[in-house]
mmCIF file of C-alpha atoms and ligand atoms in Angstrom:
data_model
loop_
_atom_site.group_PDB
_atom_site.id
_atom_site.type_symbol
_atom_site.label_atom_id
_atom_site.label_comp_id
_atom_site.label_asym_id
_atom_site.label_seq_id
_atom_site.Cartn_x
_atom_site.Cartn_y
_atom_site.Cartn_z
ATOM 1 C CA MET A 1463 -22.360 -6.884 -23.655
ATOM 2 C CA SER A 1464 -23.180 -3.219 -24.001
ATOM 3 C CA GLU A 1465 -22.973 -2.275 -19.962
ATOM 4 C CA LEU A 1466 -20.968 -3.978 -17.049
ATOM 5 C CA SER A 1467 -22.938 -5.751 -14.319
ATOM 6 C CA VAL A 1468 -22.006 -3.701 -11.481
ATOM 7 C CA LYS A 1469 -22.679 -0.059 -10.475
ATOM 8 C CA HIS A 1470 -19.977 0.416 -8.806
ATOM 9 C CA LEU A 1471 -15.716 -0.624 -8.694
ATOM 10 C CA LEU A 1472 -15.099 -1.915 -5.597
ATOM 11 C CA GLY A 1473 -13.098 -4.552 -6.070
ATOM 12 C CA ILE A 1474 -12.432 -7.159 -8.925
ATOM 13 C CA LYS A 1475 -13.963 -9.890 -6.811
ATOM 14 C CA TYR A 1476 -17.967 -8.435 -7.592
ATOM 15 C CA LEU A 1477 -16.920 -8.393 -11.719
ATOM 16 C CA LYS A 1478 -17.725 -10.813 -14.161
ATOM 17 C CA GLU A 1479 -15.444 -12.302 -16.992
ATOM 18 C CA LYS A 1480 -17.796 -10.737 -19.533
ATOM 19 C CA ASP A 1481 -17.212 -7.406 -17.476
ATOM 20 C CA ILE A 1482 -13.582 -7.353 -18.036
ATOM 21 C CA GLN A 1483 -13.871 -8.100 -21.887
ATOM 22 C CA LEU A 1484 -16.035 -5.178 -22.258
ATOM 23 C CA ILE A 1485 -13.408 -3.016 -20.194
ATOM 24 C CA PHE A 1486 -10.859 -3.719 -21.999
ATOM 25 C CA GLU A 1487 -12.401 -3.136 -25.883
ATOM 26 C CA THR A 1488 -13.490 0.189 -24.523
ATOM 27 C CA ALA A 1489 -10.256 0.815 -23.312
ATOM 28 C CA ASP A 1490 -9.151 -0.407 -27.004
ATOM 29 C CA HIS A 1491 -11.113 2.937 -28.532
ATOM 30 C CA PHE A 1492 -9.601 4.994 -25.374
ATOM 31 C CA LYS A 1493 -6.403 4.141 -26.083
ATOM 32 C CA GLU A 1494 -6.350 5.038 -29.698
ATOM 33 C CA VAL A 1495 -8.091 8.118 -28.513
ATOM 34 C CA ILE A 1496 -4.915 8.708 -26.711
ATOM 35 C CA ASN A 1497 -2.585 8.585 -28.818
ATOM 36 C CA ARG A 1498 -4.062 11.295 -31.375
ATOM 37 C CA SER A 1499 -3.305 14.342 -31.882
ATOM 38 C CA ILE A 1500 -6.615 16.205 -30.028
ATOM 39 C CA LYS A 1501 -6.534 13.667 -26.731
ATOM 40 C CA LYS A 1502 -9.944 14.082 -25.292
ATOM 41 C CA VAL A 1503 -13.105 13.260 -26.390
ATOM 42 C CA PRO A 1504 -16.670 15.269 -24.851
ATOM 43 C CA SER A 1505 -18.186 11.838 -23.571
ATOM 44 C CA LEU A 1506 -19.141 12.749 -20.187
ATOM 45 C CA ARG A 1507 -19.217 16.139 -20.464
ATOM 46 C CA ASP A 1508 -22.506 16.282 -18.203
ATOM 47 C CA ILE A 1509 -20.704 14.635 -15.053
ATOM 48 C CA THR A 1510 -19.246 15.979 -11.944
ATOM 49 C CA ILE A 1511 -16.055 13.475 -10.429
ATOM 50 C CA ALA A 1512 -14.239 13.833 -7.481
ATOM 51 C CA ASN A 1513 -10.773 11.806 -6.213
ATOM 52 C CA ILE A 1514 -10.490 11.515 -2.608
ATOM 53 C CA PHE A 1515 -7.585 10.524 -1.245
ATOM 54 C CA PHE A 1516 -6.362 9.998 1.675
ATOM 55 C CA GLU A 1517 -3.132 7.733 1.326
ATOM 56 C CA ASN A 1518 -0.440 9.123 -0.808
ATOM 57 C CA SER A 1519 0.257 8.022 -4.745
ATOM 58 C CA THR A 1520 1.425 8.876 -7.859
ATOM 59 C CA ARG A 1521 0.068 6.570 -10.792
ATOM 60 C CA THR A 1522 -3.665 6.221 -9.620
ATOM 61 C CA LYS A 1523 -3.995 10.045 -8.597
ATOM 62 C CA LEU A 1524 -3.147 11.519 -11.896
ATOM 63 C CA SER A 1525 -4.058 8.658 -14.089
ATOM 64 C CA PHE A 1526 -7.719 9.239 -12.443
ATOM 65 C CA GLU A 1527 -8.023 12.665 -13.012
ATOM 66 C CA LEU A 1528 -5.996 12.517 -16.932
ATOM 67 C CA ALA A 1529 -9.026 9.504 -17.595
ATOM 68 C CA GLU A 1530 -11.042 12.418 -16.387
ATOM 69 C CA LYS A 1531 -9.946 15.655 -17.694
ATOM 70 C CA ARG A 1532 -9.281 12.884 -21.282
ATOM 71 C CA LEU A 1533 -13.666 12.287 -20.860
ATOM 72 C CA SER A 1534 -14.239 15.636 -20.567
ATOM 73 C CA ALA A 1535 -15.951 15.542 -17.055
ATOM 74 C CA ASP A 1536 -15.599 17.791 -14.476
ATOM 75 C CA VAL A 1537 -12.686 16.425 -11.906
ATOM 76 C CA ILE A 1538 -12.598 18.215 -8.272
ATOM 77 C CA ASN A 1539 -9.577 16.695 -5.628
ATOM 78 C CA PHE A 1540 -8.993 15.498 -2.455
ATOM 79 C CA SER A 1541 -6.384 14.428 -0.196
ATOM 80 C CA ALA A 1542 -7.381 14.098 2.905
ATOM 81 C CA GLY A 1543 -4.105 16.015 5.339
ATOM 82 C CA GLN A 1544 -5.449 19.231 3.498
ATOM 83 C CA SER A 1545 -9.071 18.421 4.854
ATOM 84 C CA SER A 1546 -11.225 18.681 7.630
ATOM 85 C CA VAL A 1547 -10.646 15.063 8.011
ATOM 86 C CA LYS A 1548 -7.771 16.715 10.382
ATOM 87 C CA LYS A 1549 -10.154 17.939 12.442
ATOM 88 C CA GLY A 1550 -12.029 15.253 13.266
ATOM 89 C CA GLU A 1551 -14.859 14.675 10.473
ATOM 90 C CA THR A 1552 -16.324 11.321 9.685
ATOM 91 C CA LEU A 1553 -15.481 9.683 6.417
ATOM 92 C CA ILE A 1554 -19.009 9.798 5.087
ATOM 93 C CA ASP A 1555 -19.807 13.632 6.745
ATOM 94 C CA THR A 1556 -16.971 14.080 4.425
ATOM 95 C CA VAL A 1557 -18.092 12.463 1.349
ATOM 96 C CA ASN A 1558 -21.533 14.200 1.647
ATOM 97 C CA ASN A 1559 -19.988 16.754 2.072
ATOM 98 C CA ILE A 1560 -18.466 16.885 -1.271
ATOM 99 C CA LEU A 1561 -21.917 14.834 -2.102
ATOM 100 C CA SER A 1562 -24.359 18.205 -1.965
ATOM 101 C CA MET A 1563 -22.009 19.647 -4.502
ATOM 102 C CA LYS A 1564 -23.576 17.694 -7.929
ATOM 103 C CA VAL A 1565 -21.377 14.970 -7.573
ATOM 104 C CA ASP A 1566 -22.187 11.842 -9.991
ATOM 105 C CA MET A 1567 -19.066 9.708 -8.820
ATOM 106 C CA VAL A 1568 -16.145 9.469 -5.883
ATOM 107 C CA VAL A 1569 -12.987 7.779 -6.382
ATOM 108 C CA MET A 1570 -11.344 6.770 -3.081
ATOM 109 C CA ARG A 1571 -7.962 5.909 -1.798
ATOM 110 C CA HIS A 1572 -7.803 4.452 1.293
ATOM 111 C CA PRO A 1573 -6.217 2.534 3.877
ATOM 112 C CA ASN A 1574 -8.792 0.600 5.383
ATOM 113 C CA PRO A 1575 -9.431 -2.262 3.737
ATOM 114 C CA GLY A 1576 -13.537 -2.311 2.685
ATOM 115 C CA ALA A 1577 -13.273 1.398 2.783
ATOM 116 C CA GLY A 1578 -15.076 1.852 -0.440
ATOM 117 C CA ILE A 1579 -18.124 -1.143 0.281
ATOM 118 C CA PHE A 1580 -19.024 0.792 3.141
ATOM 119 C CA LEU A 1581 -19.000 4.222 1.270
ATOM 120 C CA SER A 1582 -21.224 2.348 -1.404
ATOM 121 C CA LYS A 1583 -23.813 1.384 1.055
ATOM 122 C CA HIS A 1584 -24.220 4.654 2.674
ATOM 123 C CA VAL A 1585 -23.529 7.732 -0.398
ATOM 124 C CA ASN A 1586 -25.241 7.957 -3.469
ATOM 125 C CA ALA A 1587 -22.784 8.206 -5.316
ATOM 126 C CA SER A 1588 -20.511 5.406 -8.058
ATOM 127 C CA ILE A 1589 -17.748 4.206 -6.268
ATOM 128 C CA VAL A 1590 -15.184 3.661 -7.732
ATOM 129 C CA ASN A 1591 -12.200 1.960 -4.931
ATOM 130 C CA ALA A 1592 -8.699 3.620 -5.973
ATOM 131 C CA GLY A 1593 -7.223 1.273 -3.633
ATOM 132 C CA ASP A 1594 -7.642 0.197 0.192
ATOM 133 C CA GLY A 1595 -5.246 -1.003 1.876
ATOM 134 C CA ALA A 1596 -4.573 -4.600 1.766
ATOM 135 C CA HIS A 1597 -7.875 -5.464 0.145
ATOM 136 C CA GLU A 1598 -8.125 -4.727 -3.111
ATOM 137 C CA HIS A 1599 -7.111 -2.727 -5.980
ATOM 138 C CA PRO A 1600 -9.260 -3.605 -8.704
ATOM 139 C CA THR A 1601 -8.057 -0.891 -11.803
ATOM 140 C CA GLN A 1602 -4.551 -1.805 -11.016
ATOM 141 C CA ALA A 1603 -5.077 -5.489 -11.679
ATOM 142 C CA LEU A 1604 -6.944 -4.765 -14.820
ATOM 143 C CA LEU A 1605 -4.105 -2.351 -16.215
ATOM 144 C CA ASP A 1606 -2.547 -5.170 -15.980
ATOM 145 C CA SER A 1607 -3.978 -7.587 -17.410
ATOM 146 C CA TYR A 1608 -5.027 -5.097 -20.426
ATOM 147 C CA SER A 1609 -0.955 -4.986 -20.518
ATOM 148 C CA ILE A 1610 -0.195 -8.250 -20.250
ATOM 149 C CA ARG A 1611 -2.663 -9.121 -23.418
ATOM 150 C CA GLU A 1612 -1.213 -6.765 -25.432
ATOM 151 C CA ARG A 1613 2.890 -8.006 -25.143
ATOM 152 C CA LEU A 1614 1.419 -11.650 -25.372
ATOM 153 C CA GLY A 1615 -2.159 -11.549 -27.324
ATOM 154 C CA ASP A 1616 -4.134 -13.302 -23.851
ATOM 155 C CA VAL A 1617 -4.139 -13.398 -21.296
ATOM 156 C CA ALA A 1618 -5.511 -17.143 -20.938
ATOM 157 C CA GLY A 1619 -3.627 -19.805 -20.060
ATOM 158 C CA LYS A 1620 -0.617 -17.930 -19.749
ATOM 159 C CA LYS A 1621 1.322 -18.457 -16.636
ATOM 160 C CA VAL A 1622 2.043 -15.233 -13.992
ATOM 161 C CA VAL A 1623 3.894 -15.203 -11.702
ATOM 162 C CA ILE A 1624 3.091 -12.316 -8.836
ATOM 163 C CA VAL A 1625 6.543 -11.718 -7.076
ATOM 164 C CA GLY A 1626 7.010 -9.999 -3.243
ATOM 165 C CA ASP A 1627 5.006 -9.270 -0.248
ATOM 166 C CA ILE A 1628 2.115 -11.087 -1.212
ATOM 167 C CA LEU A 1629 0.610 -10.526 3.192
ATOM 168 C CA HIS A 1630 -0.359 -7.297 2.685
ATOM 169 C CA SER A 1631 -0.535 -6.974 -0.860
ATOM 170 C CA ARG A 1632 -3.828 -5.220 -2.566
ATOM 171 C CA VAL A 1633 -2.533 -5.794 -6.274
ATOM 172 C CA ALA A 1634 -1.500 -9.422 -4.825
ATOM 173 C CA LEU A 1635 -5.549 -9.635 -4.470
ATOM 174 C CA SER A 1636 -6.838 -8.111 -7.404
ATOM 175 C CA ASN A 1637 -4.904 -9.236 -9.440
ATOM 176 C CA ILE A 1638 -5.401 -13.356 -8.232
ATOM 177 C CA PHE A 1639 -8.914 -12.962 -9.186
ATOM 178 C CA ALA A 1640 -8.877 -10.764 -12.687
ATOM 179 C CA LEU A 1641 -5.668 -13.561 -13.931
ATOM 180 C CA LYS A 1642 -8.427 -16.689 -12.457
ATOM 181 C CA LEU A 1643 -10.942 -15.030 -13.944
ATOM 182 C CA GLN A 1644 -9.463 -15.174 -17.231
ATOM 183 C CA GLY A 1645 -8.558 -17.968 -17.257
ATOM 184 C CA ALA A 1646 -4.807 -17.899 -16.442
ATOM 185 C CA LYS A 1647 -2.096 -20.719 -14.323
ATOM 186 C CA VAL A 1648 -1.078 -18.319 -11.315
ATOM 187 C CA LYS A 1649 1.724 -18.779 -8.785
ATOM 188 C CA VAL A 1650 2.252 -16.871 -6.098
ATOM 189 C CA CYS A 1651 6.427 -15.989 -3.869
ATOM 190 C CA GLY A 1652 8.014 -14.388 -1.289
ATOM 191 C CA PRO A 1653 8.907 -15.933 1.665
ATOM 192 C CA LYS A 1654 6.843 -17.780 4.262
ATOM 193 C CA THR A 1655 6.221 -15.057 6.328
ATOM 194 C CA LEU A 1656 4.598 -12.253 3.647
ATOM 195 C CA MET A 1657 2.205 -15.137 2.220
ATOM 196 C CA PRO A 1658 -1.392 -15.366 3.968
ATOM 197 C CA LYS A 1659 -2.683 -18.554 4.959
ATOM 198 C CA HIS A 1660 -4.740 -20.207 3.295
ATOM 199 C CA ILE A 1661 -3.835 -18.555 -0.252
ATOM 200 C CA GLU A 1662 -3.645 -21.983 -2.521
ATOM 201 C CA SER A 1663 -7.793 -21.555 -1.679
ATOM 202 C CA LEU A 1664 -7.727 -18.816 -4.383
ATOM 203 C CA GLY A 1665 -6.908 -22.215 -7.223
ATOM 204 C CA VAL A 1666 -3.409 -20.298 -6.735
ATOM 205 C CA GLU A 1667 0.459 -22.366 -5.901
ATOM 206 C CA VAL A 1668 2.821 -21.586 -3.710
ATOM 207 C CA GLU A 1669 6.826 -21.348 -5.025
ATOM 208 C CA THR A 1670 8.912 -19.878 -2.109
ATOM 209 C CA ASN A 1671 12.403 -20.786 -5.810
ATOM 210 C CA LEU A 1672 12.145 -17.332 -7.128
ATOM 211 C CA ARG A 1673 14.297 -19.545 -10.100
ATOM 212 C CA LYS A 1674 12.081 -22.251 -10.364
ATOM 213 C CA ALA A 1675 8.537 -20.161 -10.187
ATOM 214 C CA LEU A 1676 10.661 -17.662 -12.993
ATOM 215 C CA ASP A 1677 11.570 -21.502 -14.830
ATOM 216 C CA TRP A 1678 7.503 -21.437 -15.573
ATOM 217 C CA CYS A 1679 7.105 -18.449 -15.920
ATOM 218 C CA ASP A 1680 5.388 -16.276 -18.970
ATOM 219 C CA VAL A 1681 5.126 -12.887 -16.567
ATOM 220 C CA ALA A 1682 6.622 -11.912 -13.181
ATOM 221 C CA ASN A 1683 4.891 -9.733 -11.641
ATOM 222 C CA MET A 1684 7.487 -7.742 -8.510
ATOM 223 C CA LEU A 1685 6.038 -6.072 -6.272
ATOM 224 C CA ARG A 1686 7.475 -4.697 -3.734
ATOM 225 C CA ILE A 1687 7.523 -5.161 0.504
ATOM 226 C CA GLN A 1688 4.957 -2.546 1.742
ATOM 227 C CA ASN A 1689 7.139 -1.048 4.564
ATOM 228 C CA GLU A 1690 3.947 1.074 5.670
ATOM 229 C CA ARG A 1691 2.016 -1.990 5.991
ATOM 230 C CA LEU A 1692 4.748 -4.204 7.868
ATOM 231 C CA ASP A 1693 4.279 -4.519 12.063
ATOM 232 C CA ILE A 1694 6.793 -6.506 12.558
ATOM 233 C CA SER A 1695 10.194 -8.013 10.846
ATOM 234 C CA TYR A 1696 8.833 -10.712 8.350
ATOM 235 C CA PHE A 1697 12.743 -11.629 7.168
ATOM 236 C CA PRO A 1698 15.986 -11.071 8.234
ATOM 237 C CA THR A 1699 17.228 -7.885 6.245
ATOM 238 C CA THR A 1700 16.800 -6.402 2.745
ATOM 239 C CA ARG A 1701 20.340 -7.486 1.590
ATOM 240 C CA GLU A 1702 18.592 -11.228 2.110
ATOM 241 C CA TYR A 1703 15.304 -10.323 1.228
ATOM 242 C CA THR A 1704 17.201 -9.494 -2.246
ATOM 243 C CA GLN A 1705 18.716 -12.379 -2.791
ATOM 244 C CA GLN A 1706 16.059 -14.669 -2.986
ATOM 245 C CA PHE A 1707 13.285 -12.516 -4.368
ATOM 246 C CA GLY A 1708 14.565 -9.766 -5.989
ATOM 247 C CA VAL A 1709 14.785 -10.040 -10.200
ATOM 248 C CA ASN A 1710 18.449 -9.547 -11.348
ATOM 249 C CA LYS A 1711 19.523 -9.292 -15.327
ATOM 250 C CA ALA A 1712 22.384 -12.239 -14.681
ATOM 251 C CA LEU A 1713 19.336 -14.248 -13.252
ATOM 252 C CA LEU A 1714 16.777 -13.015 -16.260
ATOM 253 C CA ASP A 1715 19.622 -14.528 -18.630
ATOM 254 C CA SER A 1716 20.549 -17.530 -16.886
ATOM 255 C CA LEU A 1717 16.534 -18.583 -18.270
ATOM 256 C CA ASP A 1718 15.981 -20.110 -22.189
ATOM 257 C CA LYS A 1719 13.001 -17.837 -22.605
ATOM 258 C CA GLU A 1720 12.044 -14.324 -22.327
ATOM 259 C CA VAL A 1721 10.017 -13.018 -19.308
ATOM 260 C CA VAL A 1722 7.694 -10.253 -19.270
ATOM 261 C CA ILE A 1723 8.580 -8.255 -16.035
ATOM 262 C CA MET A 1724 6.043 -6.708 -14.376
ATOM 263 C CA HIS A 1725 5.532 -3.944 -11.619
ATOM 264 C CA PRO A 1726 2.679 -2.047 -10.818
ATOM 265 C CA GLY A 1727 4.848 0.752 -9.043
ATOM 266 C CA PRO A 1728 6.411 2.265 -6.851
ATOM 267 C CA ILE A 1729 9.713 0.639 -7.088
ATOM 268 C CA ASN A 1730 12.717 0.346 -4.903
ATOM 269 C CA ARG A 1731 15.414 -0.267 -7.039
ATOM 270 C CA GLY A 1732 18.046 -2.112 -6.236
ATOM 271 C CA VAL A 1733 15.548 -4.526 -3.473
ATOM 272 C CA GLU A 1734 12.600 -6.153 -5.916
ATOM 273 C CA ILE A 1735 13.637 -5.138 -9.383
ATOM 274 C CA THR A 1736 17.424 -3.871 -9.866
ATOM 275 C CA SER A 1737 17.401 -0.829 -12.454
ATOM 276 C CA ASP A 1738 19.371 -2.777 -15.787
ATOM 277 C CA VAL A 1739 15.800 -4.902 -15.551
ATOM 278 C CA ALA A 1740 13.467 -2.223 -14.404
ATOM 279 C CA ASP A 1741 14.557 -0.693 -17.695
ATOM 280 C CA SER A 1742 15.263 -3.475 -20.239
ATOM 281 C CA LYS A 1743 13.437 -4.574 -23.471
ATOM 282 C CA GLN A 1744 11.802 -7.191 -21.218
ATOM 283 C CA SER A 1745 9.769 -4.955 -19.066
ATOM 284 C CA ILE A 1746 6.832 -3.386 -19.464
ATOM 285 C CA ILE A 1747 6.662 -1.113 -16.611
ATOM 286 C CA LEU A 1748 5.912 2.439 -18.565
ATOM 287 C CA GLY A 1749 3.694 0.784 -20.424
ATOM 288 C CA GLN A 1750 2.188 -0.388 -17.720
ATOM 289 C CA VAL A 1751 1.342 2.627 -16.545
ATOM 290 C CA GLU A 1752 0.667 3.778 -20.430
ATOM 291 C CA ASN A 1753 -2.714 1.563 -20.298
ATOM 292 C CA GLY A 1754 -3.563 2.420 -16.892
ATOM 293 C CA VAL A 1755 -5.205 5.730 -18.397
ATOM 294 C CA ALA A 1756 -6.827 4.245 -21.112
ATOM 295 C CA ILE A 1757 -8.308 1.334 -18.768
ATOM 296 C CA ARG A 1758 -9.654 4.121 -16.070
ATOM 297 C CA MET A 1759 -11.362 6.116 -19.199
ATOM 298 C CA ALA A 1760 -13.089 2.783 -19.939
ATOM 299 C CA VAL A 1761 -14.099 2.277 -16.174
ATOM 300 C CA ILE A 1762 -15.293 5.576 -15.742
ATOM 301 C CA TYR A 1763 -17.046 5.398 -19.403
ATOM 302 C CA LEU A 1764 -19.190 2.457 -18.860
ATOM 303 C CA LEU A 1765 -19.919 3.276 -14.949
ATOM 304 C CA ALA A 1766 -21.108 6.463 -15.831
ATOM 305 C CA SER A 1767 -23.679 4.950 -17.947
ATOM 306 C CA LYS A 1768 -25.230 3.686 -15.741
ATOM 307 C CA ILE A 1769 -26.079 6.719 -13.707
ATOM 308 C CA LYS A 1770 -29.588 7.752 -13.383
HETATM 309 N N1 CP B 107 0.318 1.110 -8.657
HETATM 310 C C1 CP B 107 0.182 2.746 -7.556
HETATM 311 O O1 CP B 107 -0.768 2.274 -7.074
HETATM 312 O O2 CP B 107 0.997 3.469 -7.657
HETATM 313 P P1 CP B 107 0.481 5.006 -6.382
HETATM 314 O O3 CP B 107 0.596 4.216 -5.316
HETATM 315 O O4 CP B 107 1.768 5.695 -6.845
HETATM 316 O O5 CP B 107 -0.458 5.248 -7.048
#
């Protein structure tokens, strides 16, 4: 397989396992490129990409921009807070105005679930979802699986627990789709109040005891509480949450194996993870960020090759 089965990257839900393998093989090549002294390739010299962000971001925004520049694409950046969205312009009008400047691809983060899907039906450009509300964050899940493959050799058969606010997490949903597609075994762990109803229908098991989840897994992906999406109180206090669902060095040292620790960022140090764990050799958190550039180069390169 030499091309993706999709024209847009809207969610992992729309990908096939072969798409993921193609993205990983392409990312392997780009990872080698970005570790050279000359980190740039001329592949996308004739492509213009708009990064439009309606929600805050550090990693994803910078990583996409760097990936685009490493591929020699022309890049424009748009932040809703400083735009005419504030004057009442609609999403479609905003994007069509950007596209009339001859833009080929739009990378969008938006607070509304399905915003990228909606846009793909109304504008003539390739759309990449950089996170849509509590729905999906496909490039995060791709870089997460790629990082597991790098550390453990393969994703198939590995036991992964996703810990934290599963209910409001687009990272959790995209990871579940990606890991299941590649044949990993997945558990989710967190307070019952932060567990979506019928989550088992996605082929995952629920575990509410963190110690048991860690005893079982090869990899623990620690998520932060999505405070910006909490409309009510889902647990008594942050301190209590940390006691039940936070990882610390003493807990990890008490296991009879070394669990790989992941986190998509941003980290709330001392809440879901202590600093000594986040900064330990067991943690691959900064490796995930590094791999994000190679994965996003691969996604953009493969989607650009489908633009007529
Ligand atoms: N992981 C992630 O999406 O981080 P940002 O919100 O900083 O982009």
